[in-house]
CSV table of C-alpha atoms and ligand atoms in Angstrom, one decimal:
chain,number,residue,atom,x,y,z
A,287,MET,CA,-2.6,15.9,93.1
A,288,LYS,CA,-4.0,12.4,94.3
A,289,GLY,CA,-1.4,9.5,95.7
A,290,VAL,CA,-2.1,7.3,93.1
A,291,GLN,CA,-1.3,10.0,90.2
A,292,LEU,CA,1.5,10.8,92.2
A,293,PHE,CA,3.1,7.6,92.2
A,294,LEU,CA,2.8,7.1,88.4
A,295,VAL,CA,4.2,10.5,87.9
A,296,ALA,CA,6.9,9.6,90.3
A,297,SER,CA,7.1,6.1,88.4
A,298,ALA,CA,7.2,7.2,85.1
A,299,PHE,CA,10.1,10.1,85.9
A,300,LEU,CA,12.0,7.2,87.4
A,301,ALA,CA,11.7,4.9,84.5
A,302,PHE,CA,13.2,7.6,82.6
A,303,ALA,CA,15.7,8.4,84.7
A,304,TRP,CA,16.6,5.1,85.0
A,305,SER,CA,16.3,4.8,81.0
A,306,LEU,CA,18.8,7.8,81.0
A,307,ALA,CA,21.3,6.5,83.2
A,308,SER,CA,21.2,3.0,82.2
A,309,ALA,CA,23.9,2.3,79.6
A,310,SER,CA,22.3,-1.1,78.3
A,311,ASP,CA,18.9,-2.0,76.4
A,312,PRO,CA,16.2,-1.1,78.6
A,313,SER,CA,14.9,-4.5,79.4
A,314,PRO,CA,11.3,-6.4,77.9
A,315,LEU,CA,8.3,-6.1,79.5
A,316,GLN,CA,7.2,-8.9,77.9
A,317,ASP,CA,7.9,-12.5,76.6
A,318,PHE,CA,9.3,-10.4,73.4
A,319,CYS,CA,8.8,-8.1,70.8
A,320,VAL,CA,9.8,-9.6,67.4
A,321,ALA,CA,10.4,-6.2,65.5
A,322,ILE,CA,8.3,-5.5,62.4
A,323,ASN,CA,10.6,-5.0,59.5
A,324,ASP,CA,9.5,-1.7,58.1
A,325,THR,CA,11.8,0.0,56.3
A,326,LYS,CA,10.0,3.4,55.8
A,327,ASP,CA,10.7,7.1,57.8
A,328,GLY,CA,7.6,6.8,60.0
A,329,VAL,CA,7.5,8.1,64.0
A,330,PHE,CA,11.2,7.2,65.7
A,331,VAL,CA,10.7,4.9,68.9
A,332,ASN,CA,13.8,3.6,71.2
A,333,GLY,CA,14.1,0.4,69.6
A,334,LYS,CA,11.5,-1.4,67.2
A,335,PHE,CA,7.8,-1.7,66.8
A,336,CYS,CA,6.5,-5.1,68.1
A,337,GLN,CA,4.7,-7.6,65.9
A,338,ASP,CA,1.6,-8.8,67.3
A,339,PRO,CA,2.9,-12.3,69.1
A,340,LYS,CA,0.8,-14.6,68.2
A,341,LEU,CA,2.3,-14.0,64.4
A,342,ALA,CA,5.8,-15.1,65.8
A,343,LYS,CA,7.3,-17.9,63.7
A,344,ALA,CA,10.8,-19.4,64.5
A,345,GLU,CA,12.7,-17.4,61.7
A,346,ASP,CA,11.7,-14.0,63.8
A,347,PHE,CA,14.6,-16.2,66.3
A,348,PHE,CA,16.8,-17.4,63.2
A,349,TYR,CA,19.7,-16.3,61.2
A,350,SER,CA,22.2,-19.0,59.4
A,351,GLY,CA,25.4,-18.8,57.4
A,352,LEU,CA,27.9,-18.0,60.4
A,353,ASN,CA,30.0,-20.7,59.2
A,354,ILE,CA,31.1,-19.6,56.3
A,355,PRO,CA,34.5,-17.6,56.5
A,356,ARG,CA,33.9,-14.1,54.7
A,357,ASN,CA,36.5,-12.6,52.3
A,358,THR,CA,39.1,-10.5,53.7
A,359,SER,CA,40.3,-8.6,50.6
A,360,ASN,CA,40.0,-5.2,51.6
A,361,PRO,CA,42.3,-2.4,52.8
A,362,LEU,CA,41.5,-3.5,56.5
A,363,GLY,CA,41.9,-7.4,56.0
A,364,SER,CA,39.1,-8.1,57.9
A,365,THR,CA,35.3,-8.1,57.7
A,366,VAL,CA,32.7,-7.6,60.5
A,367,THR,CA,29.5,-10.2,59.9
A,368,GLN,CA,26.7,-8.4,62.2
A,369,VAL,CA,23.8,-10.3,63.7
A,370,ASN,CA,21.8,-8.2,65.4
A,371,VAL,CA,18.4,-6.8,65.5
A,372,ALA,CA,18.8,-5.8,61.7
A,373,GLN,CA,19.3,-9.6,61.0
A,374,ILE,CA,17.6,-11.2,63.4
A,375,LEU,CA,14.3,-9.3,64.2
A,376,GLY,CA,13.2,-11.5,67.4
A,377,LEU,CA,16.2,-9.7,69.4
A,378,ASN,CA,14.0,-6.7,69.5
A,379,THR,CA,13.9,-5.4,73.3
A,380,LEU,CA,16.5,-8.7,74.2
A,381,GLY,CA,19.6,-6.7,74.5
A,382,ILE,CA,22.1,-9.0,73.0
A,383,SER,CA,23.6,-9.9,69.6
A,384,LEU,CA,26.4,-11.3,68.1
A,385,ALA,CA,29.3,-10.8,65.1
A,386,ARG,CA,31.6,-12.9,63.0
A,387,ILE,CA,34.7,-11.1,62.7
A,388,ASP,CA,37.4,-12.8,60.1
A,389,TYR,CA,40.9,-11.5,59.9
A,390,ALA,CA,43.3,-11.7,56.7
A,391,PRO,CA,46.4,-13.4,57.6
A,392,TYR,CA,49.8,-11.3,58.0
A,393,GLY,CA,48.0,-8.3,59.7
A,394,GLY,CA,44.3,-8.3,59.2
A,395,LEU,CA,43.0,-5.5,61.3
A,396,ASN,CA,39.9,-4.8,62.9
A,397,PRO,CA,40.9,-1.2,63.3
A,398,PRO,CA,40.5,0.9,66.7
A,399,HIS,CA,36.7,1.5,67.2
A,400,THR,CA,34.1,1.8,70.0
A,401,HIS,CA,30.3,0.3,70.2
A,402,PRO,CA,28.8,3.0,72.0
A,403,ARG,CA,25.9,0.8,73.4
A,404,ALA,CA,27.2,-2.4,74.8
A,405,SER,CA,30.0,-4.6,76.3
A,406,GLU,CA,31.8,-6.9,74.0
A,407,ILE,CA,33.0,-10.6,74.7
A,408,LEU,CA,35.3,-12.4,71.9
A,409,VAL,CA,35.9,-15.6,71.6
A,410,VAL,CA,39.1,-17.0,69.3
A,411,LEU,CA,38.1,-19.9,67.2
A,412,GLU,CA,40.9,-20.2,64.9
A,413,GLY,CA,44.3,-17.9,64.8
A,414,THR,CA,46.6,-15.9,66.6
A,415,LEU,CA,45.0,-12.1,67.7
A,416,TYR,CA,46.4,-9.4,69.4
A,417,VAL,CA,43.8,-7.6,71.0
A,418,GLY,CA,43.2,-4.3,73.2
A,419,PHE,CA,41.4,-2.0,74.4
A,420,VAL,CA,42.5,1.9,76.5
A,421,THR,CA,40.6,3.3,79.6
A,422,SER,CA,39.1,6.6,79.5
A,423,ASN,CA,40.8,10.2,80.3
A,424,PRO,CA,43.2,11.0,82.1
A,425,GLU,CA,45.1,7.9,82.4
A,426,ASN,CA,44.3,6.4,79.1
A,427,ARG,CA,45.9,3.0,80.0
A,428,LEU,CA,45.8,0.7,77.4
A,429,ILE,CA,45.3,-3.0,78.2
A,430,THR,CA,46.8,-5.7,75.9
A,431,LYS,CA,46.7,-9.5,75.2
A,432,VAL,CA,47.8,-12.1,72.9
A,433,LEU,CA,44.5,-14.2,72.2
A,434,TYR,CA,44.7,-18.4,70.8
A,435,PRO,CA,41.8,-20.6,69.7
A,436,GLY,CA,39.5,-20.6,72.8
A,437,ASP,CA,40.8,-17.7,74.4
A,438,VAL,CA,38.1,-15.3,75.0
A,439,PHE,CA,38.3,-11.2,76.2
A,440,VAL,CA,36.0,-8.7,77.3
A,441,PHE,CA,36.2,-4.9,75.9
A,442,PRO,CA,34.1,-2.7,78.2
A,443,VAL,CA,31.2,-0.6,76.7
A,444,GLY,CA,32.6,2.9,75.2
A,445,LEU,CA,35.9,1.7,75.3
A,446,ILE,CA,38.1,1.8,71.8
A,447,HIS,CA,39.3,-1.3,71.2
A,448,PHE,CA,41.0,-3.5,68.2
A,449,GLN,CA,41.8,-7.0,67.2
A,450,LEU,CA,45.0,-7.3,64.7
A,451,ASN,CA,46.2,-10.8,63.4
A,452,ILE,CA,49.6,-11.9,64.2
A,453,GLY,CA,49.4,-15.4,62.7
A,454,LYS,CA,50.0,-16.6,59.7
A,455,THR,CA,46.7,-18.0,59.0
A,456,ASN,CA,43.4,-16.6,59.0
A,457,ALA,CA,41.8,-15.6,62.4
A,458,VAL,CA,38.0,-16.2,63.0
A,459,ALA,CA,36.8,-14.8,66.3
A,460,PHE,CA,33.1,-14.7,67.6
A,461,ALA,CA,31.4,-11.9,69.5
A,462,GLY,CA,28.4,-11.4,72.0
A,463,LEU,CA,27.4,-7.9,72.4
A,464,SER,CA,25.1,-6.7,75.0
A,465,SER,CA,22.8,-4.7,73.1
A,466,GLN,CA,20.3,-6.0,70.2
A,467,ASN,CA,22.2,-2.8,68.2
A,468,PRO,CA,25.6,-1.8,69.6
A,469,GLY,CA,26.4,0.7,67.2
A,470,VAL,CA,30.1,1.1,65.7
A,471,ILE,CA,32.3,4.1,65.8
A,472,THR,CA,35.4,3.6,63.7
A,473,ILE,CA,38.1,6.5,65.0
A,474,ALA,CA,39.8,7.0,61.7
A,475,LYS,CA,36.9,6.8,59.7
A,476,ALA,CA,34.6,9.1,61.5
A,477,VAL,CA,37.1,11.4,62.2
A,478,PHE,CA,39.1,11.6,59.2
A,479,GLY,CA,36.1,10.2,57.2
A,480,SER,CA,33.3,12.3,58.4
A,481,ASN,CA,30.8,13.6,55.8
A,482,PRO,CA,30.7,16.6,55.3
A,483,PRO,CA,34.7,16.7,56.5
A,484,ILE,CA,35.5,18.3,60.0
A,485,ASN,CA,37.0,21.5,59.6
A,486,PRO,CA,40.9,21.0,59.3
A,487,ASP,CA,41.5,23.8,61.8
A,488,VAL,CA,40.2,21.2,64.3
A,489,LEU,CA,42.1,18.0,63.4
A,490,THR,CA,45.2,19.9,63.2
A,491,LYS,CA,45.2,21.3,66.8
A,492,ALA,CA,43.6,18.0,68.0
A,493,PHE,CA,45.9,15.6,66.5
A,494,GLN,CA,48.8,18.0,66.6
A,495,LEU,CA,49.8,17.4,63.1
A,496,ASP,CA,50.6,19.8,60.1
A,497,LYS,CA,47.2,20.8,58.2
A,498,ASN,CA,48.4,19.3,54.9
A,499,ILE,CA,48.9,15.9,56.4
A,500,VAL,CA,45.1,16.3,57.7
A,501,THR,CA,43.3,17.0,54.4
A,502,SER,CA,45.5,14.3,52.9
A,503,LEU,CA,44.0,12.4,55.6
A,504,GLN,CA,40.4,13.3,55.0
A,505,SER,CA,40.7,13.0,51.5
A,506,ARG,CA,41.3,9.3,51.3
A,507,PHE,CA,38.5,6.6,51.5
A,508,TRP,CA,38.2,5.0,55.0
A,509,TRP,CA,37.2,1.4,54.1
A,510,ASP,CA,34.2,0.1,56.4
A,511,ASN,CA,34.6,-3.4,57.7
A,512,ASN,CA,31.2,-4.0,58.6
B,258,NAG,C1,37.4,-11.3,47.4
B,258,NAG,O1,37.4,-9.9,47.2
B,258,NAG,C2,38.1,-9.2,46.2
B,258,NAG,C3,37.7,-8.0,46.6
B,258,NAG,O2,36.7,-7.8,46.1
B,258,NAG,C4,37.8,-10.1,45.0
B,258,NAG,O3,39.0,-9.7,43.9
B,258,NAG,C5,38.1,-11.8,45.5
B,258,NAG,O4,37.7,-12.3,43.9
B,258,NAG,C6,37.2,-12.2,46.3
B,258,NAG,N1,37.3,-13.6,46.4
B,258,NAG,C7,36.6,-14.5,46.6
B,258,NAG,C8,37.1,-15.8,47.2
B,258,NAG,O5,35.4,-14.4,46.7
B,259,NAG,C1,13.8,-6.8,56.2
B,259,NAG,O1,13.6,-6.3,54.9
B,259,NAG,C2,14.2,-6.0,53.8
B,259,NAG,C3,13.9,-5.2,52.6
B,259,NAG,O2,12.4,-5.9,52.2
B,259,NAG,C4,15.2,-7.2,53.7
B,259,NAG,O3,16.3,-6.9,52.5
B,259,NAG,C5,15.8,-7.6,55.3
B,259,NAG,O4,16.1,-9.1,54.7
B,259,NAG,C6,14.7,-7.9,56.0
B,259,NAG,N1,14.9,-8.4,57.6
B,259,NAG,C7,15.0,-9.5,57.8
B,259,NAG,C8,15.8,-9.6,59.4
B,259,NAG,O5,13.8,-9.8,57.5
Protein backbone atom coordinates (compact mmCIF):
# COMPACT_ATOMS: atom_id res chain seq x y z
CA MET A 1 0.00 0.00 0.00
CA LYS A 2 1.35 3.41 -0.93
CA GLY A 3 2.12 5.94 1.82
CA VAL A 4 -0.76 8.27 0.87
CA GLN A 5 -3.28 5.42 0.83
CA LEU A 6 -2.03 4.18 4.17
CA PHE A 7 -2.39 7.70 5.56
CA LEU A 8 -5.96 7.97 4.26
CA VAL A 9 -6.95 4.60 5.69
CA ALA A 10 -5.33 5.48 9.01
CA SER A 11 -7.07 8.90 9.06
CA ALA A 12 -10.42 7.35 8.28
CA PHE A 13 -9.90 4.79 11.01
CA LEU A 14 -8.92 7.48 13.54
CA ALA A 15 -11.93 9.60 12.57
CA PHE A 16 -14.17 6.58 13.02
CA ALA A 17 -12.57 5.68 16.36
CA TRP A 18 -13.00 9.29 17.48
CA SER A 19 -16.66 9.26 16.51
CA LEU A 20 -17.12 6.13 18.64
CA ALA A 21 -15.19 7.50 21.60
CA SER A 22 -16.66 11.02 21.56
CA ALA A 23 -19.85 11.52 23.55
CA SER A 24 -20.69 14.79 21.80
CA ASP A 25 -21.93 15.52 18.32
CA PRO A 26 -19.27 15.40 15.57
CA SER A 27 -17.78 18.76 14.57
CA PRO A 28 -19.07 20.35 11.37
CA LEU A 29 -16.78 20.47 8.34
CA GLN A 30 -18.54 23.49 6.79
CA ASP A 31 -20.20 26.71 8.04
CA PHE A 32 -23.56 25.01 8.33
CA CYS A 33 -25.59 22.11 7.02
CA VAL A 34 -29.23 23.16 7.13
CA ALA A 35 -31.15 19.91 7.26
CA ILE A 36 -33.52 18.83 4.55
CA ASN A 37 -36.89 18.45 6.24
CA ASP A 38 -37.46 15.00 4.83
CA THR A 39 -40.09 13.00 6.68
CA LYS A 40 -39.75 10.04 4.32
CA ASP A 41 -37.84 7.01 5.57
CA GLY A 42 -34.84 6.82 3.33
CA VAL A 43 -31.21 6.05 3.97
CA PHE A 44 -30.40 6.76 7.61
CA VAL A 45 -27.34 8.89 8.33
CA ASN A 46 -25.76 10.10 11.56
CA GLY A 47 -27.57 13.43 11.52
CA LYS A 48 -29.51 14.80 8.59
CA PHE A 49 -28.87 15.50 4.93
CA CYS A 50 -27.78 19.07 4.08
CA GLN A 51 -29.57 21.46 1.77
CA ASP A 52 -27.61 23.37 -0.80
CA PRO A 53 -26.03 26.15 1.36
CA LYS A 54 -27.05 28.73 -1.26
CA LEU A 55 -30.69 28.03 -0.37
CA ALA A 56 -30.20 28.83 3.33
CA LYS A 57 -32.54 31.50 4.68
CA ALA A 58 -33.06 33.21 8.04
CA GLU A 59 -36.00 30.93 8.88
CA ASP A 60 -33.65 27.93 8.84
CA PHE A 61 -31.92 29.39 11.92
CA PHE A 62 -35.03 30.78 13.61
CA TYR A 63 -37.71 29.75 16.08
CA SER A 64 -40.18 31.88 17.99
CA GLY A 65 -42.71 31.52 20.78
CA LEU A 66 -40.43 30.39 23.57
CA ASN A 67 -41.73 33.33 25.63
CA ILE A 68 -45.18 31.71 25.81
CA PRO A 69 -45.96 29.75 29.02
CA ARG A 70 -47.07 26.21 28.28
CA ASN A 71 -50.00 24.33 29.81
CA THR A 72 -48.83 22.20 32.75
CA SER A 73 -52.22 20.61 33.55
CA ASN A 74 -51.03 17.03 33.11
CA PRO A 75 -50.16 14.11 35.42
CA LEU A 76 -46.59 15.38 35.95
CA GLY A 77 -47.34 19.09 36.17
CA SER A 78 -44.60 19.99 33.73
CA THR A 79 -44.14 20.59 30.02
CA VAL A 80 -40.90 20.61 28.05
CA THR A 81 -40.77 22.63 24.85
CA GLN A 82 -37.87 21.28 22.83
CA VAL A 83 -36.00 23.42 20.34
CA ASN A 84 -33.64 21.04 18.59
CA VAL A 85 -32.86 20.08 15.00
CA ALA A 86 -36.46 18.97 14.52
CA GLN A 87 -37.61 22.56 15.10
CA ILE A 88 -34.60 24.49 13.75
CA LEU A 89 -33.21 22.73 10.68
CA GLY A 90 -30.08 24.94 10.80
CA LEU A 91 -28.97 23.22 14.05
CA ASN A 92 -27.92 20.18 12.03
CA THR A 93 -24.21 19.37 12.75
CA LEU A 94 -23.87 22.26 15.25
CA GLY A 95 -24.01 20.21 18.46
CA ILE A 96 -26.36 22.41 20.48
CA SER A 97 -30.06 22.79 21.26
CA LEU A 98 -32.42 24.38 23.73
CA ALA A 99 -35.51 23.67 25.80
CA ARG A 100 -38.04 25.63 27.82
CA ILE A 101 -39.50 23.84 30.83
CA ASP A 102 -42.69 24.96 32.59
CA TYR A 103 -43.57 23.60 36.04
CA ALA A 104 -46.94 23.83 37.80
CA PRO A 105 -47.00 25.26 41.35
CA TYR A 106 -46.80 22.87 44.32
CA GLY A 107 -44.96 19.94 42.87
CA GLY A 108 -44.72 20.25 39.08
CA LEU A 109 -42.12 17.62 38.23
CA ASN A 110 -39.75 16.98 35.35
CA PRO A 111 -39.29 13.33 36.36
CA PRO A 112 -35.99 11.42 36.52
CA HIS A 113 -34.63 11.13 32.98
CA THR A 114 -31.38 11.15 31.04
CA HIS A 115 -30.16 12.67 27.80
CA PRO A 116 -28.03 10.00 26.15
CA ARG A 117 -26.25 12.50 23.89
CA ALA A 118 -26.00 15.77 25.83
CA SER A 119 -24.91 17.61 28.93
CA GLU A 120 -27.42 20.21 30.06
CA ILE A 121 -27.03 23.69 31.55
CA LEU A 122 -30.23 25.01 33.09
CA VAL A 123 -31.12 28.55 34.16
CA VAL A 124 -34.17 29.31 36.32
CA LEU A 125 -36.18 32.35 35.28
CA GLU A 126 -39.10 32.06 37.70
CA GLY A 127 -39.95 29.97 40.73
CA THR A 128 -38.08 27.63 43.05
CA LEU A 129 -36.76 24.29 41.83
CA TYR A 130 -35.31 21.37 43.77
CA VAL A 131 -32.99 19.73 41.23
CA GLY A 132 -30.55 16.87 41.29
CA PHE A 133 -28.64 14.15 39.51
CA VAL A 134 -27.18 10.78 40.50
CA THR A 135 -23.62 9.74 39.65
CA SER A 136 -22.91 6.38 38.02
CA ASN A 137 -22.23 3.07 39.80
CA PRO A 138 -20.95 2.11 42.28
CA GLU A 139 -21.23 5.40 44.22
CA ASN A 140 -24.63 6.54 42.89
CA ARG A 141 -24.12 9.77 44.77
CA LEU A 142 -27.08 12.14 44.75
CA ILE A 143 -26.12 15.77 44.12
CA THR A 144 -28.94 18.27 44.71
CA LYS A 145 -29.57 21.99 44.99
CA VAL A 146 -32.51 24.35 45.47
CA LEU A 147 -32.51 26.91 42.67
CA TYR A 148 -34.00 30.40 42.55
CA PRO A 149 -34.40 32.84 39.64
CA GLY A 150 -31.05 33.52 38.03
CA ASP A 151 -29.48 30.32 39.35
CA VAL A 152 -27.74 27.99 36.91
CA PHE A 153 -27.17 24.25 37.30
CA VAL A 154 -25.43 21.61 35.17
CA PHE A 155 -26.53 18.02 34.51
CA PRO A 156 -23.61 15.98 33.11
CA VAL A 157 -24.20 13.89 29.98
CA GLY A 158 -26.04 10.62 30.49
CA LEU A 159 -26.73 10.99 34.22
CA ILE A 160 -30.23 10.59 35.67
CA HIS A 161 -31.59 13.99 36.75
CA PHE A 162 -34.83 15.74 37.73
CA GLN A 163 -36.39 19.09 38.65
CA LEU A 164 -39.27 19.61 41.11
CA ASN A 165 -41.14 22.87 41.64
CA ILE A 166 -41.20 23.31 45.43
CA GLY A 167 -42.68 26.82 45.26
CA LYS A 168 -46.22 28.20 45.32
CA THR A 169 -45.94 29.82 41.90
CA ASN A 170 -45.30 28.60 38.37
CA ALA A 171 -41.65 27.93 37.63
CA VAL A 172 -39.88 28.40 34.32
CA ALA A 173 -36.41 27.29 33.28
CA PHE A 174 -34.45 27.27 30.04
CA ALA A 175 -31.88 24.62 29.27
CA GLY A 176 -29.03 24.51 26.78
CA LEU A 177 -28.02 21.03 25.61
CA SER A 178 -24.80 19.92 23.93
CA SER A 179 -26.40 18.04 21.05
CA GLN A 180 -28.59 18.92 18.08
CA ASN A 181 -30.66 15.91 19.18
CA PRO A 182 -30.06 15.20 22.90
CA GLY A 183 -32.64 12.42 23.21
CA VAL A 184 -34.69 11.79 26.36
CA ILE A 185 -35.08 8.58 28.34
CA THR A 186 -37.66 9.05 31.10
CA ILE A 187 -36.77 6.31 33.55
CA ALA A 188 -40.23 5.29 34.85
CA LYS A 189 -41.86 5.52 31.41
CA ALA A 190 -39.06 3.62 29.65
CA VAL A 191 -38.93 0.85 32.26
CA PHE A 192 -42.64 0.38 33.11
CA GLY A 193 -44.15 1.80 29.94
CA SER A 194 -42.03 0.12 27.27
CA ASN A 195 -43.73 -1.20 24.17
CA PRO A 196 -44.02 -4.17 24.25
CA PRO A 197 -43.77 -4.53 28.06
CA ILE A 198 -40.59 -5.94 29.61
CA ASN A 199 -41.12 -9.44 31.05
CA PRO A 200 -42.41 -8.75 34.63
CA ASP A 201 -39.93 -11.31 36.01
CA VAL A 202 -37.14 -8.97 34.92
CA LEU A 203 -38.61 -5.96 36.72
CA THR A 204 -39.76 -7.94 39.79
CA LYS A 205 -36.19 -8.98 40.52
CA ALA A 206 -34.51 -5.80 39.33
CA PHE A 207 -36.69 -3.49 41.45
CA GLN A 208 -37.22 -5.93 44.38
CA LEU A 209 -41.00 -5.63 43.99
CA ASP A 210 -43.93 -8.02 44.14
CA LYS A 211 -44.91 -9.16 40.67
CA ASN A 212 -48.44 -7.74 41.07
CA ILE A 213 -46.97 -4.31 41.76
CA VAL A 214 -44.87 -4.62 38.60
CA THR A 215 -47.85 -5.63 36.47
CA SER A 216 -49.90 -2.80 38.03
CA LEU A 217 -47.16 -0.30 37.18
CA GLN A 218 -46.96 -1.72 33.65
CA SER A 219 -50.71 -1.29 33.16
CA ARG A 220 -50.57 2.45 33.89
CA PHE A 221 -50.33 5.26 31.40
CA TRP A 222 -46.97 7.03 31.60
CA TRP A 223 -47.28 10.65 30.58
CA ASP A 224 -44.55 12.05 28.33
CA ASN A 225 -43.99 15.71 29.24
CA ASN A 226 -41.92 16.36 26.09
C1 LIG B 1 -54.73 22.95 29.86
O1 LIG B 1 -54.90 21.59 29.55
C2 LIG B 1 -56.04 21.02 30.22
C3 LIG B 1 -56.00 19.53 29.96
O2 LIG B 1 -55.84 19.25 28.59
C4 LIG B 1 -57.30 21.70 29.73
O3 LIG B 1 -58.42 21.15 30.39
C5 LIG B 1 -57.21 23.19 30.01
O4 LIG B 1 -58.31 23.85 29.46
C6 LIG B 1 -55.93 23.78 29.42
N1 LIG B 1 -55.77 25.15 29.89
C7 LIG B 1 -55.52 26.14 29.04
C8 LIG B 1 -55.35 27.50 29.68
O5 LIG B 1 -55.42 26.00 27.85
C1 LIG C 1 -40.95 19.72 8.66
O1 LIG C 1 -42.04 19.28 7.89
C2 LIG C 1 -43.16 18.93 8.67
C3 LIG C 1 -44.19 18.31 7.73
O2 LIG C 1 -44.37 19.09 6.60
C4 LIG C 1 -43.69 20.19 9.37
O3 LIG C 1 -44.80 19.86 10.17
C5 LIG C 1 -42.57 20.74 10.25
O4 LIG C 1 -42.99 21.95 10.85
C6 LIG C 1 -41.31 20.98 9.45
N1 LIG C 1 -40.24 21.35 10.36
C7 LIG C 1 -39.49 22.43 10.17
C8 LIG C 1 -38.46 22.67 11.22
O5 LIG C 1 -39.58 23.16 9.22
